Every structure is written in structure tokens, then in C-alpha cells.
Amino acid sequence: MQQALEPQQLLDLLTQLQAGNWQAAHDGVQRHEGLLAAWLHGLVHLQEGDLEDAENWYDRAGRRFRQRGSFDEELALLRAALQAQAAQSP
């Protein structure tokens, strides 16, 4: 059974990805669902150079892969979205 990750858990995985540990980030996010998790999953595949899977996960996240910003811009946008969601969580 898949589950949505809490925003803080996704932020932790995003930090791992930013540190260059894409395999750990992938292992942590691949069993979870939700738009922000799908976006993170797309970024993992983008960092590893798998553009086909990255585009697939961007689609699942409801984002336009071909109109994305740079990798660093995408990381910053996802971090801001996760922080906003975390601020709204009880």
C-alpha cells in the first residue's frame, strides 16, 4: 500500500538529493504517492540523467517537464512548496 509522505519527510529526501545522494532519495520516495512526491521523483531521475522517467514523473506531478527551470530552480520551487505545505499541516 502506498502512502503520502509528510512534507518534512519529503524535505529530508530533497536535502539528500541536493547533497548528491540521489539513490537514497529515490529509495525513500519511490514507494509514495502525491503530487509533490511525484515532482521529487522526477527530480531524482533528472539528476541521474534519466530524462524519460523524469518526464513521466513530472507528468504525474501535473508539471510541464519541457517548461521546467534549471535543476537548482526546480529544487528551490519544490522546497518552497513543501515548506508552505508543512506550515499548513497540524
Short mmCIF file of C-alpha atoms in Angstrom, two decimals:
data_model
loop_
_atom_site.label_atom_id
_atom_site.label_comp_id
_atom_site.label_asym_id
_atom_site.label_seq_id
_atom_site.Cartn_x
_atom_site.Cartn_y
_atom_site.Cartn_z
CA MET A 1 0.00 0.00 0.00
CA GLN A 2 1.36 3.39 -0.97
CA GLN A 3 1.11 6.39 1.29
CA ALA A 4 1.64 10.11 1.02
CA LEU A 5 4.73 11.37 2.76
CA GLU A 6 4.55 14.14 5.28
CA PRO A 7 6.08 17.40 4.00
CA GLN A 8 9.01 17.13 6.43
CA GLN A 9 9.87 13.65 5.18
CA LEU A 10 9.89 14.95 1.60
CA LEU A 11 12.05 17.89 2.68
CA ASP A 12 14.53 15.42 4.20
CA LEU A 13 14.63 13.46 0.93
CA LEU A 14 15.06 16.70 -1.01
CA THR A 15 18.04 17.56 1.19
CA GLN A 16 19.55 14.16 0.39
CA LEU A 17 19.03 14.83 -3.32
CA GLN A 18 20.69 18.25 -3.04
CA ALA A 19 23.65 16.61 -1.32
CA GLY A 20 24.07 14.40 -4.39
CA ASN A 21 22.69 11.28 -2.75
CA TRP A 22 20.08 10.62 -5.42
CA GLN A 23 19.94 6.86 -4.74
CA ALA A 24 18.86 7.36 -1.12
CA ALA A 25 16.34 9.99 -2.21
CA HIS A 26 14.99 7.60 -4.83
CA ASP A 27 14.76 4.73 -2.36
CA GLY A 28 12.81 6.96 0.01
CA VAL A 29 10.35 8.44 -2.46
CA GLN A 30 9.63 5.61 -4.89
CA ARG A 31 7.00 3.88 -2.76
CA HIS A 32 4.96 7.02 -2.08
CA GLU A 33 2.35 8.99 -3.93
CA GLY A 34 1.15 12.55 -4.11
CA LEU A 35 1.93 15.43 -6.43
CA LEU A 36 4.92 16.74 -4.51
CA ALA A 37 6.38 13.26 -4.11
CA ALA A 38 5.98 12.72 -7.88
CA TRP A 39 7.76 16.02 -8.55
CA LEU A 40 10.61 14.96 -6.26
CA HIS A 41 10.72 11.60 -8.01
CA GLY A 42 11.04 13.43 -11.32
CA LEU A 43 13.91 15.49 -9.98
CA VAL A 44 15.69 12.35 -8.81
CA HIS A 45 15.51 10.93 -12.33
CA LEU A 46 16.56 14.27 -13.77
CA GLN A 47 19.68 14.30 -11.59
CA GLU A 48 20.59 10.75 -12.57
CA GLY A 49 20.20 11.65 -16.25
CA ASP A 50 17.12 9.52 -16.95
CA LEU A 51 15.10 12.13 -18.85
CA GLU A 52 12.38 9.73 -19.99
CA ASP A 53 11.48 8.70 -16.43
CA ALA A 54 11.90 12.30 -15.25
CA GLU A 55 9.33 13.46 -17.79
CA ASN A 56 6.96 10.66 -16.76
CA TRP A 57 7.14 11.68 -13.11
CA TYR A 58 6.73 15.36 -13.98
CA ASP A 59 3.54 14.40 -15.82
CA ARG A 60 2.33 12.51 -12.75
CA ALA A 61 3.05 15.61 -10.68
CA GLY A 62 0.96 17.76 -13.03
CA ARG A 63 4.03 19.75 -14.09
CA ARG A 64 5.34 20.59 -17.53
CA PHE A 65 8.69 18.93 -17.98
CA ARG A 66 9.69 20.88 -21.07
CA GLN A 67 8.95 24.21 -19.39
CA ARG A 68 10.85 23.46 -16.20
CA GLY A 69 13.55 25.72 -14.85
CA SER A 70 17.12 24.72 -14.14
CA PHE A 71 17.70 21.87 -11.72
CA ASP A 72 18.54 24.33 -8.92
CA GLU A 73 15.46 26.43 -9.69
CA GLU A 74 13.27 23.33 -9.56
CA LEU A 75 14.79 22.29 -6.24
CA ALA A 76 14.08 25.75 -4.81
CA LEU A 77 10.50 25.73 -6.09
CA LEU A 78 9.85 22.28 -4.65
CA ARG A 79 11.42 23.26 -1.32
CA ALA A 80 9.17 26.34 -1.15
CA ALA A 81 6.08 24.24 -1.96
CA LEU A 82 6.99 21.68 0.70
CA GLN A 83 7.67 24.36 3.31
CA ALA A 84 4.31 26.00 2.55
CA GLN A 85 2.57 22.63 2.91
CA ALA A 86 4.44 21.92 6.15
CA ALA A 87 3.32 25.29 7.54
CA GLN A 88 -0.31 24.34 6.87
CA SER A 89 -0.02 20.88 8.48
CA PRO A 90 -1.16 20.47 12.06
#
